[in-house]
JSON list of C-alpha atoms and ligand atoms in Angstrom, two decimals:
[
{"chain": "A", "resi": 1096, "resn": "UNK", "atom": "CA", "xyz": [114.68, 98.26, 127.17]},
{"chain": "A", "resi": 1097, "resn": "UNK", "atom": "CA", "xyz": [117.85, 99.45, 129.00]},
{"chain": "A", "resi": 1098, "resn": "UNK", "atom": "CA", "xyz": [120.01, 96.74, 127.51]},
{"chain": "A", "resi": 1099, "resn": "UNK", "atom": "CA", "xyz": [117.91, 93.84, 128.75]},
{"chain": "A", "resi": 1100, "resn": "UNK", "atom": "CA", "xyz": [115.78, 91.97, 126.30]},
{"chain": "A", "resi": 1101, "resn": "UNK", "atom": "CA", "xyz": [112.06, 91.53, 126.64]},
{"chain": "A", "resi": 1102, "resn": "UNK", "atom": "CA", "xyz": [109.49, 89.87, 124.48]},
{"chain": "A", "resi": 1103, "resn": "UNK", "atom": "CA", "xyz": [106.84, 92.09, 122.94]},
{"chain": "A", "resi": 1104, "resn": "UNK", "atom": "CA", "xyz": [103.58, 90.83, 121.49]},
{"chain": "A", "resi": 1105, "resn": "UNK", "atom": "CA", "xyz": [102.92, 93.21, 118.59]},
{"chain": "A", "resi": 1106, "resn": "UNK", "atom": "CA", "xyz": [99.26, 92.29, 118.00]},
{"chain": "A", "resi": 1107, "resn": "UNK", "atom": "CA", "xyz": [96.55, 91.78, 120.61]},
{"chain": "A", "resi": 1108, "resn": "UNK", "atom": "CA", "xyz": [92.98, 92.94, 121.04]},
{"chain": "A", "resi": 1109, "resn": "UNK", "atom": "CA", "xyz": [91.75, 94.05, 124.42]},
{"chain": "A", "resi": 1110, "resn": "UNK", "atom": "CA", "xyz": [88.43, 95.48, 125.59]},
{"chain": "A", "resi": 1111, "resn": "UNK", "atom": "CA", "xyz": [85.67, 95.10, 128.10]},
{"chain": "A", "resi": 1112, "resn": "UNK", "atom": "CA", "xyz": [82.43, 94.66, 126.23]},
{"chain": "A", "resi": 1113, "resn": "UNK", "atom": "CA", "xyz": [83.09, 91.81, 123.85]},
{"chain": "A", "resi": 1114, "resn": "UNK", "atom": "CA", "xyz": [83.00, 88.57, 125.86]},
{"chain": "A", "resi": 1115, "resn": "UNK", "atom": "CA", "xyz": [83.12, 86.14, 122.95]},
{"chain": "A", "resi": 1116, "resn": "UNK", "atom": "CA", "xyz": [85.87, 85.28, 123.53]},
{"chain": "A", "resi": 1117, "resn": "UNK", "atom": "CA", "xyz": [86.74, 87.09, 126.79]},
{"chain": "A", "resi": 1118, "resn": "UNK", "atom": "CA", "xyz": [89.42, 89.69, 126.09]},
{"chain": "A", "resi": 1119, "resn": "UNK", "atom": "CA", "xyz": [90.07, 92.11, 128.90]},
{"chain": "A", "resi": 1120, "resn": "UNK", "atom": "CA", "xyz": [93.52, 92.69, 130.32]},
{"chain": "A", "resi": 1121, "resn": "UNK", "atom": "CA", "xyz": [93.18, 89.96, 132.99]},
{"chain": "A", "resi": 1122, "resn": "UNK", "atom": "CA", "xyz": [92.22, 87.47, 130.31]},
{"chain": "A", "resi": 1123, "resn": "UNK", "atom": "CA", "xyz": [95.34, 88.37, 128.36]},
{"chain": "A", "resi": 1124, "resn": "UNK", "atom": "CA", "xyz": [97.58, 88.21, 131.43]},
{"chain": "A", "resi": 1125, "resn": "UNK", "atom": "CA", "xyz": [96.21, 84.78, 132.34]},
{"chain": "A", "resi": 1126, "resn": "UNK", "atom": "CA", "xyz": [97.70, 83.34, 129.15]},
{"chain": "A", "resi": 1127, "resn": "UNK", "atom": "CA", "xyz": [101.23, 84.50, 129.71]},
{"chain": "A", "resi": 1128, "resn": "UNK", "atom": "CA", "xyz": [102.64, 82.08, 132.30]},
{"chain": "A", "resi": 1129, "resn": "UNK", "atom": "CA", "xyz": [106.39, 81.89, 131.89]},
{"chain": "A", "resi": 1130, "resn": "UNK", "atom": "CA", "xyz": [106.35, 83.01, 128.27]},
{"chain": "A", "resi": 1131, "resn": "UNK", "atom": "CA", "xyz": [108.61, 86.01, 128.96]},
{"chain": "A", "resi": 1132, "resn": "UNK", "atom": "CA", "xyz": [106.14, 88.38, 127.27]},
{"chain": "A", "resi": 1133, "resn": "UNK", "atom": "CA", "xyz": [106.61, 91.70, 129.09]},
{"chain": "A", "resi": 1134, "resn": "UNK", "atom": "CA", "xyz": [104.96, 94.15, 126.71]},
{"chain": "A", "resi": 1135, "resn": "UNK", "atom": "CA", "xyz": [102.10, 94.16, 124.24]},
{"chain": "A", "resi": 1136, "resn": "UNK", "atom": "CA", "xyz": [100.70, 96.35, 121.50]},
{"chain": "A", "resi": 1137, "resn": "UNK", "atom": "CA", "xyz": [96.93, 96.44, 121.99]},
{"chain": "A", "resi": 1138, "resn": "UNK", "atom": "CA", "xyz": [93.96, 97.46, 119.87]},
{"chain": "A", "resi": 1139, "resn": "UNK", "atom": "CA", "xyz": [90.30, 97.67, 120.88]},
{"chain": "A", "resi": 1140, "resn": "UNK", "atom": "CA", "xyz": [88.11, 94.81, 119.64]},
{"chain": "A", "resi": 1141, "resn": "UNK", "atom": "CA", "xyz": [86.45, 95.50, 116.26]},
{"chain": "A", "resi": 1142, "resn": "UNK", "atom": "CA", "xyz": [82.99, 95.12, 117.82]},
{"chain": "A", "resi": 1143, "resn": "UNK", "atom": "CA", "xyz": [83.61, 98.19, 119.98]},
{"chain": "A", "resi": 1144, "resn": "UNK", "atom": "CA", "xyz": [84.49, 100.32, 116.94]},
{"chain": "A", "resi": 1145, "resn": "UNK", "atom": "CA", "xyz": [81.84, 99.68, 114.26]},
{"chain": "A", "resi": 1146, "resn": "UNK", "atom": "CA", "xyz": [79.12, 97.16, 113.39]},
{"chain": "A", "resi": 1147, "resn": "UNK", "atom": "CA", "xyz": [81.02, 94.78, 111.14]},
{"chain": "A", "resi": 1148, "resn": "UNK", "atom": "CA", "xyz": [77.87, 92.82, 110.28]},
{"chain": "A", "resi": 1149, "resn": "UNK", "atom": "CA", "xyz": [76.06, 95.78, 108.72]},
{"chain": "A", "resi": 1150, "resn": "UNK", "atom": "CA", "xyz": [77.65, 96.80, 105.37]},
{"chain": "A", "resi": 1151, "resn": "UNK", "atom": "CA", "xyz": [75.33, 99.84, 105.27]},
{"chain": "A", "resi": 1152, "resn": "UNK", "atom": "CA", "xyz": [76.36, 100.88, 108.77]},
{"chain": "A", "resi": 1153, "resn": "UNK", "atom": "CA", "xyz": [76.08, 104.62, 109.45]},
{"chain": "A", "resi": 1154, "resn": "UNK", "atom": "CA", "xyz": [78.12, 106.23, 112.17]},
{"chain": "A", "resi": 1155, "resn": "UNK", "atom": "CA", "xyz": [76.25, 107.75, 115.12]},
{"chain": "A", "resi": 1156, "resn": "UNK", "atom": "CA", "xyz": [77.12, 109.78, 118.21]},
{"chain": "A", "resi": 1157, "resn": "UNK", "atom": "CA", "xyz": [76.59, 106.63, 120.27]},
{"chain": "A", "resi": 1158, "resn": "UNK", "atom": "CA", "xyz": [79.15, 104.72, 118.24]},
{"chain": "A", "resi": 1159, "resn": "UNK", "atom": "CA", "xyz": [81.58, 107.64, 118.39]},
{"chain": "A", "resi": 1160, "resn": "UNK", "atom": "CA", "xyz": [81.24, 107.60, 122.17]},
{"chain": "A", "resi": 1161, "resn": "UNK", "atom": "CA", "xyz": [81.65, 103.82, 122.29]},
{"chain": "A", "resi": 1162, "resn": "UNK", "atom": "CA", "xyz": [84.84, 104.11, 120.22]},
{"chain": "A", "resi": 1163, "resn": "UNK", "atom": "CA", "xyz": [86.22, 106.87, 122.40]},
{"chain": "A", "resi": 1164, "resn": "UNK", "atom": "CA", "xyz": [85.61, 104.82, 125.57]},
{"chain": "A", "resi": 1165, "resn": "UNK", "atom": "CA", "xyz": [87.07, 101.70, 124.04]},
{"chain": "A", "resi": 1166, "resn": "UNK", "atom": "CA", "xyz": [90.23, 103.48, 122.95]},
{"chain": "A", "resi": 1167, "resn": "UNK", "atom": "CA", "xyz": [90.46, 105.17, 126.36]},
{"chain": "A", "resi": 1168, "resn": "UNK", "atom": "CA", "xyz": [90.28, 101.85, 128.20]},
{"chain": "A", "resi": 1169, "resn": "UNK", "atom": "CA", "xyz": [93.66, 100.84, 126.77]},
{"chain": "A", "resi": 1170, "resn": "UNK", "atom": "CA", "xyz": [95.30, 103.93, 128.29]},
{"chain": "A", "resi": 1171, "resn": "UNK", "atom": "CA", "xyz": [94.82, 102.74, 131.86]},
{"chain": "A", "resi": 1172, "resn": "UNK", "atom": "CA", "xyz": [95.85, 99.09, 131.89]},
{"chain": "A", "resi": 1173, "resn": "UNK", "atom": "CA", "xyz": [99.66, 99.12, 131.85]},
{"chain": "A", "resi": 1174, "resn": "UNK", "atom": "CA", "xyz": [101.22, 97.50, 134.93]},
{"chain": "A", "resi": 1175, "resn": "UNK", "atom": "CA", "xyz": [104.71, 96.82, 136.27]},
{"chain": "A", "resi": 1176, "resn": "UNK", "atom": "CA", "xyz": [104.43, 93.25, 134.96]},
{"chain": "A", "resi": 1177, "resn": "UNK", "atom": "CA", "xyz": [103.06, 94.09, 131.54]},
{"chain": "A", "resi": 1178, "resn": "UNK", "atom": "CA", "xyz": [103.61, 97.26, 129.54]},
{"chain": "A", "resi": 1179, "resn": "UNK", "atom": "CA", "xyz": [100.71, 98.03, 127.22]},
{"chain": "A", "resi": 1180, "resn": "UNK", "atom": "CA", "xyz": [101.31, 100.14, 124.11]},
{"chain": "A", "resi": 1181, "resn": "UNK", "atom": "CA", "xyz": [97.89, 101.34, 122.92]},
{"chain": "A", "resi": 1182, "resn": "UNK", "atom": "CA", "xyz": [97.17, 101.87, 119.23]},
{"chain": "A", "resi": 1183, "resn": "UNK", "atom": "CA", "xyz": [94.24, 104.20, 118.49]},
{"chain": "A", "resi": 1184, "resn": "UNK", "atom": "CA", "xyz": [91.64, 102.30, 116.47]},
{"chain": "A", "resi": 1185, "resn": "UNK", "atom": "CA", "xyz": [90.54, 104.83, 113.89]},
{"chain": "A", "resi": 1186, "resn": "UNK", "atom": "CA", "xyz": [87.28, 104.89, 111.98]},
{"chain": "A", "resi": 1187, "resn": "UNK", "atom": "CA", "xyz": [85.31, 107.27, 109.77]},
{"chain": "A", "resi": 1188, "resn": "UNK", "atom": "CA", "xyz": [85.46, 110.23, 112.15]},
{"chain": "A", "resi": 1189, "resn": "UNK", "atom": "CA", "xyz": [89.27, 110.03, 111.88]},
{"chain": "A", "resi": 1190, "resn": "UNK", "atom": "CA", "xyz": [89.57, 111.13, 115.50]},
{"chain": "A", "resi": 1191, "resn": "UNK", "atom": "CA", "xyz": [93.33, 111.70, 115.65]},
{"chain": "A", "resi": 1192, "resn": "UNK", "atom": "CA", "xyz": [92.53, 114.51, 118.10]},
{"chain": "A", "resi": 1193, "resn": "UNK", "atom": "CA", "xyz": [92.15, 111.65, 120.62]},
{"chain": "A", "resi": 1194, "resn": "UNK", "atom": "CA", "xyz": [95.81, 110.70, 120.29]},
{"chain": "A", "resi": 1195, "resn": "UNK", "atom": "CA", "xyz": [97.76, 111.09, 123.53]},
{"chain": "A", "resi": 1196, "resn": "UNK", "atom": "CA", "xyz": [101.51, 110.85, 124.21]},
{"chain": "A", "resi": 1197, "resn": "UNK", "atom": "CA", "xyz": [100.91, 107.23, 125.31]},
{"chain": "A", "resi": 1198, "resn": "UNK", "atom": "CA", "xyz": [99.67, 106.14, 121.88]},
{"chain": "A", "resi": 1199, "resn": "UNK", "atom": "CA", "xyz": [102.29, 104.45, 119.74]},
{"chain": "A", "resi": 1200, "resn": "UNK", "atom": "CA", "xyz": [100.32, 103.67, 116.62]},
{"chain": "A", "resi": 1201, "resn": "UNK", "atom": "CA", "xyz": [97.06, 103.45, 114.73]},
{"chain": "A", "resi": 1202, "resn": "UNK", "atom": "CA", "xyz": [94.83, 100.44, 114.10]},
{"chain": "A", "resi": 1203, "resn": "UNK", "atom": "CA", "xyz": [93.05, 100.50, 110.74]},
{"chain": "A", "resi": 1204, "resn": "UNK", "atom": "CA", "xyz": [90.86, 97.49, 110.10]},
{"chain": "A", "resi": 1205, "resn": "UNK", "atom": "CA", "xyz": [88.27, 96.32, 107.64]},
{"chain": "A", "resi": 1206, "resn": "UNK", "atom": "CA", "xyz": [87.32, 93.06, 105.92]},
{"chain": "A", "resi": 1207, "resn": "UNK", "atom": "CA", "xyz": [85.83, 92.95, 102.39]},
{"chain": "A", "resi": 1208, "resn": "UNK", "atom": "CA", "xyz": [82.16, 92.57, 103.40]},
{"chain": "A", "resi": 1209, "resn": "UNK", "atom": "CA", "xyz": [82.30, 95.22, 106.12]},
{"chain": "A", "resi": 1210, "resn": "UNK", "atom": "CA", "xyz": [81.40, 98.94, 106.14]},
{"chain": "A", "resi": 1211, "resn": "UNK", "atom": "CA", "xyz": [83.96, 100.99, 104.23]},
{"chain": "A", "resi": 1212, "resn": "UNK", "atom": "CA", "xyz": [86.42, 103.61, 105.25]},
{"chain": "A", "resi": 1213, "resn": "UNK", "atom": "CA", "xyz": [85.58, 106.90, 103.58]},
{"chain": "A", "resi": 1214, "resn": "UNK", "atom": "CA", "xyz": [88.89, 107.51, 101.83]},
{"chain": "A", "resi": 1215, "resn": "UNK", "atom": "CA", "xyz": [87.50, 110.59, 100.04]},
{"chain": "A", "resi": 1216, "resn": "UNK", "atom": "CA", "xyz": [86.80, 112.43, 103.29]},
{"chain": "A", "resi": 1217, "resn": "UNK", "atom": "CA", "xyz": [89.23, 115.37, 103.75]},
{"chain": "A", "resi": 1218, "resn": "UNK", "atom": "CA", "xyz": [89.47, 114.31, 107.40]},
{"chain": "A", "resi": 1219, "resn": "UNK", "atom": "CA", "xyz": [91.10, 111.10, 106.17]},
{"chain": "A", "resi": 1220, "resn": "UNK", "atom": "CA", "xyz": [94.01, 112.86, 104.48]},
{"chain": "A", "resi": 1221, "resn": "UNK", "atom": "CA", "xyz": [94.31, 115.25, 107.42]},
{"chain": "A", "resi": 1222, "resn": "UNK", "atom": "CA", "xyz": [94.55, 112.27, 109.79]},
{"chain": "A", "resi": 1223, "resn": "UNK", "atom": "CA", "xyz": [97.23, 110.67, 107.64]},
{"chain": "A", "resi": 1224, "resn": "UNK", "atom": "CA", "xyz": [99.22, 113.91, 107.61]},
{"chain": "A", "resi": 1225, "resn": "UNK", "atom": "CA", "xyz": [99.11, 113.91, 111.41]},
{"chain": "A", "resi": 1226, "resn": "UNK", "atom": "CA", "xyz": [100.10, 110.24, 111.60]},
{"chain": "A", "resi": 1227, "resn": "UNK", "atom": "CA", "xyz": [103.00, 110.90, 109.23]},
{"chain": "A", "resi": 1228, "resn": "UNK", "atom": "CA", "xyz": [104.17, 113.88, 111.29]},
{"chain": "A", "resi": 1229, "resn": "UNK", "atom": "CA", "xyz": [104.19, 111.72, 114.43]},
{"chain": "A", "resi": 1230, "resn": "UNK", "atom": "CA", "xyz": [106.17, 108.93, 112.75]},
{"chain": "A", "resi": 1231, "resn": "UNK", "atom": "CA", "xyz": [103.47, 106.50, 113.85]},
{"chain": "A", "resi": 1232, "resn": "UNK", "atom": "CA", "xyz": [103.00, 103.04, 112.42]},
{"chain": "A", "resi": 1233, "resn": "UNK", "atom": "CA", "xyz": [99.58, 102.06, 111.10]},
{"chain": "A", "resi": 1234, "resn": "UNK", "atom": "CA", "xyz": [98.56, 98.43, 111.61]},
{"chain": "A", "resi": 1235, "resn": "UNK", "atom": "CA", "xyz": [96.56, 98.09, 108.40]},
{"chain": "A", "resi": 1236, "resn": "UNK", "atom": "CA", "xyz": [94.17, 95.22, 107.78]},
{"chain": "A", "resi": 1237, "resn": "UNK", "atom": "CA", "xyz": [92.22, 96.00, 104.59]},
{"chain": "A", "resi": 1238, "resn": "UNK", "atom": "CA", "xyz": [91.29, 94.17, 101.41]},
{"chain": "A", "resi": 1239, "resn": "UNK", "atom": "CA", "xyz": [93.97, 93.86, 98.74]},
{"chain": "A", "resi": 1240, "resn": "UNK", "atom": "CA", "xyz": [93.12, 96.82, 96.49]},
{"chain": "A", "resi": 1241, "resn": "UNK", "atom": "CA", "xyz": [92.69, 99.18, 99.45]},
{"chain": "A", "resi": 1242, "resn": "UNK", "atom": "CA", "xyz": [95.96, 97.98, 100.95]},
{"chain": "A", "resi": 1243, "resn": "UNK", "atom": "CA", "xyz": [97.76, 98.85, 97.70]},
{"chain": "A", "resi": 1244, "resn": "UNK", "atom": "CA", "xyz": [95.96, 102.19, 97.50]},
{"chain": "A", "resi": 1245, "resn": "UNK", "atom": "CA", "xyz": [96.88, 103.05, 101.09]},
{"chain": "A", "resi": 1246, "resn": "UNK", "atom": "CA", "xyz": [100.55, 102.11, 100.71]},
{"chain": "A", "resi": 1247, "resn": "UNK", "atom": "CA", "xyz": [101.20, 103.36, 97.17]},
{"chain": "A", "resi": 1248, "resn": "UNK", "atom": "CA", "xyz": [99.06, 106.50, 97.10]},
{"chain": "A", "resi": 1249, "resn": "UNK", "atom": "CA", "xyz": [97.14, 107.66, 100.14]},
{"chain": "A", "resi": 1250, "resn": "UNK", "atom": "CA", "xyz": [99.84, 107.23, 102.80]},
{"chain": "A", "resi": 1251, "resn": "UNK", "atom": "CA", "xyz": [103.06, 106.92, 100.79]},
{"chain": "A", "resi": 1252, "resn": "UNK", "atom": "CA", "xyz": [106.06, 106.51, 103.08]},
{"chain": "A", "resi": 1253, "resn": "UNK", "atom": "CA", "xyz": [104.01, 106.11, 106.28]},
{"chain": "A", "resi": 1254, "resn": "UNK", "atom": "CA", "xyz": [105.12, 103.08, 108.31]},
{"chain": "A", "resi": 1255, "resn": "UNK", "atom": "CA", "xyz": [102.59, 100.31, 107.82]},
{"chain": "A", "resi": 1256, "resn": "UNK", "atom": "CA", "xyz": [102.40, 97.04, 109.72]},
{"chain": "A", "resi": 1257, "resn": "UNK", "atom": "CA", "xyz": [100.59, 94.40, 107.67]},
{"chain": "A", "resi": 1258, "resn": "UNK", "atom": "CA", "xyz": [99.18, 91.91, 110.19]},
{"chain": "A", "resi": 1259, "resn": "UNK", "atom": "CA", "xyz": [99.13, 88.13, 109.79]},
{"chain": "A", "resi": 1260, "resn": "UNK", "atom": "CA", "xyz": [101.82, 88.42, 107.08]},
{"chain": "A", "resi": 1261, "resn": "UNK", "atom": "CA", "xyz": [99.07, 89.56, 104.75]},
{"chain": "A", "resi": 1262, "resn": "UNK", "atom": "CA", "xyz": [96.67, 86.66, 105.33]},
{"chain": "A", "resi": 1263, "resn": "UNK", "atom": "CA", "xyz": [93.70, 89.07, 105.44]},
{"chain": "A", "resi": 1264, "resn": "UNK", "atom": "CA", "xyz": [95.14, 91.75, 103.11]},
{"chain": "A", "resi": 1265, "resn": "UNK", "atom": "CA", "xyz": [94.97, 89.61, 99.97]},
{"chain": "A", "resi": 1266, "resn": "UNK", "atom": "CA", "xyz": [97.58, 87.06, 100.99]},
{"chain": "A", "resi": 1267, "resn": "UNK", "atom": "CA", "xyz": [101.34, 86.90, 101.49]},
{"chain": "A", "resi": 1268, "resn": "UNK", "atom": "CA", "xyz": [102.03, 85.87, 97.89]},
{"chain": "A", "resi": 1269, "resn": "UNK", "atom": "CA", "xyz": [99.87, 88.57, 96.27]},
{"chain": "A", "resi": 1270, "resn": "UNK", "atom": "CA", "xyz": [101.65, 91.25, 98.27]},
{"chain": "A", "resi": 1271, "resn": "UNK", "atom": "CA", "xyz": [105.02, 89.69, 97.45]},
{"chain": "A", "resi": 1272, "resn": "UNK", "atom": "CA", "xyz": [104.26, 89.83, 93.72]},
{"chain": "A", "resi": 1273, "resn": "UNK", "atom": "CA", "xyz": [103.59, 93.57, 94.07]},
{"chain": "A", "resi": 1274, "resn": "UNK", "atom": "CA", "xyz": [106.94, 94.01, 95.89]},
{"chain": "A", "resi": 1275, "resn": "UNK", "atom": "CA", "xyz": [105.16, 95.36, 98.96]},
{"chain": "A", "resi": 1276, "resn": "UNK", "atom": "CA", "xyz": [107.28, 93.46, 101.51]},
{"chain": "A", "resi": 1277, "resn": "UNK", "atom": "CA", "xyz": [110.50, 94.87, 100.08]},
{"chain": "A", "resi": 1278, "resn": "UNK", "atom": "CA", "xyz": [109.46, 98.49, 100.80]},
{"chain": "A", "resi": 1279, "resn": "UNK", "atom": "CA", "xyz": [111.51, 99.95, 103.67]},
{"chain": "A", "resi": 1280, "resn": "UNK", "atom": "CA", "xyz": [108.43, 101.37, 105.44]},
{"chain": "A", "resi": 1281, "resn": "UNK", "atom": "CA", "xyz": [106.43, 98.12, 105.38]},
{"chain": "A", "resi": 1282, "resn": "UNK", "atom": "CA", "xyz": [106.44, 95.87, 108.45]},
{"chain": "A", "resi": 1283, "resn": "UNK", "atom": "CA", "xyz": [104.70, 92.57, 109.13]},
{"chain": "A", "resi": 1284, "resn": "UNK", "atom": "CA", "xyz": [103.48, 90.61, 112.11]},
{"chain": "A", "resi": 1285, "resn": "UNK", "atom": "CA", "xyz": [103.44, 86.84, 112.49]},
{"chain": "A", "resi": 1286, "resn": "UNK", "atom": "CA", "xyz": [100.01, 86.48, 114.14]},
{"chain": "A", "resi": 1287, "resn": "UNK", "atom": "CA", "xyz": [98.29, 83.34, 112.83]},
{"chain": "A", "resi": 1288, "resn": "UNK", "atom": "CA", "xyz": [100.61, 83.32, 109.80]},
{"chain": "A", "resi": 1289, "resn": "UNK", "atom": "CA", "xyz": [101.76, 79.94, 108.46]},
{"chain": "A", "resi": 1290, "resn": "UNK", "atom": "CA", "xyz": [105.33, 79.06, 109.54]},
{"chain": "A", "resi": 1291, "resn": "UNK", "atom": "CA", "xyz": [106.30, 78.57, 105.87]},
{"chain": "A", "resi": 1292, "resn": "UNK", "atom": "CA", "xyz": [105.38, 82.18, 105.04]},
{"chain": "A", "resi": 1293, "resn": "UNK", "atom": "CA", "xyz": [107.43, 83.49, 107.97]},
{"chain": "A", "resi": 1294, "resn": "UNK", "atom": "CA", "xyz": [110.49, 81.54, 106.86]},
{"chain": "A", "resi": 1295, "resn": "UNK", "atom": "CA", "xyz": [110.05, 82.64, 103.27]},
{"chain": "A", "resi": 1296, "resn": "UNK", "atom": "CA", "xyz": [109.73, 86.25, 104.38]},
{"chain": "A", "resi": 1297, "resn": "UNK", "atom": "CA", "xyz": [112.91, 86.12, 106.50]},
{"chain": "A", "resi": 1298, "resn": "UNK", "atom": "CA", "xyz": [114.92, 84.51, 103.72]},
{"chain": "A", "resi": 1299, "resn": "UNK", "atom": "CA", "xyz": [113.85, 87.14, 101.18]},
{"chain": "A", "resi": 1300, "resn": "UNK", "atom": "CA", "xyz": [113.51, 90.34, 103.21]},
{"chain": "A", "resi": 1301, "resn": "UNK", "atom": "CA", "xyz": [115.56, 89.77, 106.36]},
{"chain": "A", "resi": 1302, "resn": "UNK", "atom": "CA", "xyz": [114.48, 89.89, 109.99]},
{"chain": "A", "resi": 1303, "resn": "UNK", "atom": "CA", "xyz": [114.30, 93.61, 110.81]},
{"chain": "A", "resi": 1304, "resn": "UNK", "atom": "CA", "xyz": [110.72, 94.48, 109.86]},
{"chain": "A", "resi": 1305, "resn": "UNK", "atom": "CA", "xyz": [108.84, 91.42, 111.05]},
{"chain": "A", "resi": 1306, "resn": "UNK", "atom": "CA", "xyz": [107.43, 91.13, 114.56]},
{"chain": "A", "resi": 1307, "resn": "UNK", "atom": "CA", "xyz": [105.93, 88.41, 116.68]},
{"chain": "A", "resi": 1308, "resn": "UNK", "atom": "CA", "xyz": [102.20, 88.95, 117.26]},
{"chain": "A", "resi": 1309, "resn": "UNK", "atom": "CA", "xyz": [99.50, 86.73, 118.77]},
{"chain": "A", "resi": 1310, "resn": "UNK", "atom": "CA", "xyz": [96.14, 88.16, 117.65]},
{"chain": "A", "resi": 1311, "resn": "UNK", "atom": "CA", "xyz": [94.82, 87.44, 121.14]},
{"chain": "A", "resi": 1312, "resn": "UNK", "atom": "CA", "xyz": [92.00, 86.46, 121.83]},
{"chain": "A", "resi": 1313, "resn": "UNK", "atom": "CA", "xyz": [91.87, 84.67, 118.47]},
{"chain": "A", "resi": 1314, "resn": "UNK", "atom": "CA", "xyz": [95.41, 83.41, 118.86]},
{"chain": "A", "resi": 1315, "resn": "UNK", "atom": "CA", "xyz": [97.06, 82.07, 122.02]},
{"chain": "A", "resi": 1316, "resn": "UNK", "atom": "CA", "xyz": [100.10, 84.26, 122.85]},
{"chain": "A", "resi": 1317, "resn": "UNK", "atom": "CA", "xyz": [102.19, 81.34, 124.13]},
{"chain": "A", "resi": 1318, "resn": "UNK", "atom": "CA", "xyz": [101.32, 79.10, 121.20]},
{"chain": "A", "resi": 1319, "resn": "UNK", "atom": "CA", "xyz": [102.04, 81.88, 118.71]},
{"chain": "A", "resi": 1320, "resn": "UNK", "atom": "CA", "xyz": [105.36, 82.66, 120.42]},
{"chain": "A", "resi": 1321, "resn": "UNK", "atom": "CA", "xyz": [106.38, 79.01, 120.36]},
{"chain": "A", "resi": 1322, "resn": "UNK", "atom": "CA", "xyz": [105.58, 78.91, 116.65]},
{"chain": "A", "resi": 1323, "resn": "UNK", "atom": "CA", "xyz": [108.20, 81.62, 116.04]},
{"chain": "A", "resi": 1324, "resn": "UNK", "atom": "CA", "xyz": [110.73, 80.04, 118.44]},
{"chain": "A", "resi": 1325, "resn": "UNK", "atom": "CA", "xyz": [110.55, 76.72, 116.57]},
{"chain": "A", "resi": 1326, "resn": "UNK", "atom": "CA", "xyz": [111.25, 78.01, 113.06]},
{"chain": "A", "resi": 1327, "resn": "UNK", "atom": "CA", "xyz": [114.95, 77.21, 113.25]},
{"chain": "A", "resi": 1328, "resn": "UNK", "atom": "CA", "xyz": [115.98, 80.87, 113.20]},
{"chain": "A", "resi": 1329, "resn": "UNK", "atom": "CA", "xyz": [119.28, 82.16, 114.59]},
{"chain": "A", "resi": 1330, "resn": "UNK", "atom": "CA", "xyz": [119.36, 83.74, 118.04]},
{"chain": "A", "resi": 1331, "resn": "UNK", "atom": "CA", "xyz": [119.78, 87.18, 116.48]},
{"chain": "A", "resi": 1332, "resn": "UNK", "atom": "CA", "xyz": [116.79, 86.67, 114.19]},
{"chain": "A", "resi": 1333, "resn": "UNK", "atom": "CA", "xyz": [114.64, 85.42, 117.06]},
{"chain": "A", "resi": 1334, "resn": "UNK", "atom": "CA", "xyz": [115.60, 88.33, 119.30]},
{"chain": "A", "resi": 1335, "resn": "UNK", "atom": "CA", "xyz": [114.75, 90.81, 116.55]},
{"chain": "A", "resi": 1336, "resn": "UNK", "atom": "CA", "xyz": [111.40, 89.25, 115.71]},
{"chain": "A", "resi": 1337, "resn": "UNK", "atom": "CA", "xyz": [110.22, 88.66, 119.28]},
{"chain": "A", "resi": 1338, "resn": "UNK", "atom": "CA", "xyz": [111.05, 92.08, 120.67]},
{"chain": "A", "resi": 1339, "resn": "UNK", "atom": "CA", "xyz": [113.85, 94.24, 119.30]},
{"chain": "A", "resi": 1340, "resn": "UNK", "atom": "CA", "xyz": [112.08, 95.23, 116.09]},
{"chain": "A", "resi": 1341, "resn": "UNK", "atom": "CA", "xyz": [108.90, 96.24, 117.91]},
{"chain": "A", "resi": 1342, "resn": "UNK", "atom": "CA", "xyz": [110.93, 98.12, 120.55]},
{"chain": "A", "resi": 1343, "resn": "UNK", "atom": "CA", "xyz": [112.70, 100.10, 117.82]},
{"chain": "A", "resi": 1344, "resn": "UNK", "atom": "CA", "xyz": [109.48, 100.91, 115.99]},
{"chain": "A", "resi": 1345, "resn": "UNK", "atom": "CA", "xyz": [107.76, 102.00, 119.20]},
{"chain": "A", "resi": 1346, "resn": "UNK", "atom": "CA", "xyz": [110.72, 104.14, 120.25]},
{"chain": "A", "resi": 1347, "resn": "UNK", "atom": "CA", "xyz": [110.51, 106.04, 116.96]},
{"chain": "A", "resi": 1348, "resn": "UNK", "atom": "CA", "xyz": [106.77, 106.65, 117.23]},
{"chain": "A", "resi": 1349, "resn": "UNK", "atom": "CA", "xyz": [104.99, 109.72, 118.62]},
{"chain": "A", "resi": 1350, "resn": "UNK", "atom": "CA", "xyz": [108.03, 111.17, 120.37]},
{"chain": "B", "resi": 2319, "resn": "ZN", "atom": "ZN1", "xyz": [93.77, 91.10, 115.08]}
]
């Protein structure tokens, strides 16, 4: 950061195999124009991690290899124009041994009708202990009950980023009623979240744990950034949400 301010997109997917829609690093860069986005937190696409359309999906060596390659791809795409902060997309082999010094977080993702994380596996708690030790944030997209379980029991105190202001974790309001947003270790991103929810969040919980995200390729980084810029926030709030909060979180992770 060195005093100067740069915009960080805290939520984008990037990979090589999934072309619908196209989502490699050149595709991302082609959206940026004069947006001022200089850094991005990136996760592999879901389709490179597990078969989301098969609820009975069983892990195989081939899938483990595919995951490893997909996570590895993100390690080699930073450039002078765009700094990429890779998050390791974790699945049921809980391969935290693949974490490198470049990794700044963990992606944990599942929708209700998709194959489940094996929360009973001892490797799961071992992975969480390692994540906790590294001070790493986990970007957690899970159904409501599992989100509560993760935050309140399994990974108590671990920094968790809830994407889309909870849109796919049971909803912003449901999480608000459980006092989740007020917890000091819980962060949020604005990707595809309704402007009204973002404003409500800032008025209740302040502007220090909420970060601009695009959900590229499903969201357009420039459009999503403009959404945040047009909320009528103060300059200080905007600066925090579009870069300073993410920079702080990243600087505290895996050091
Ligand atoms: Zn996403």
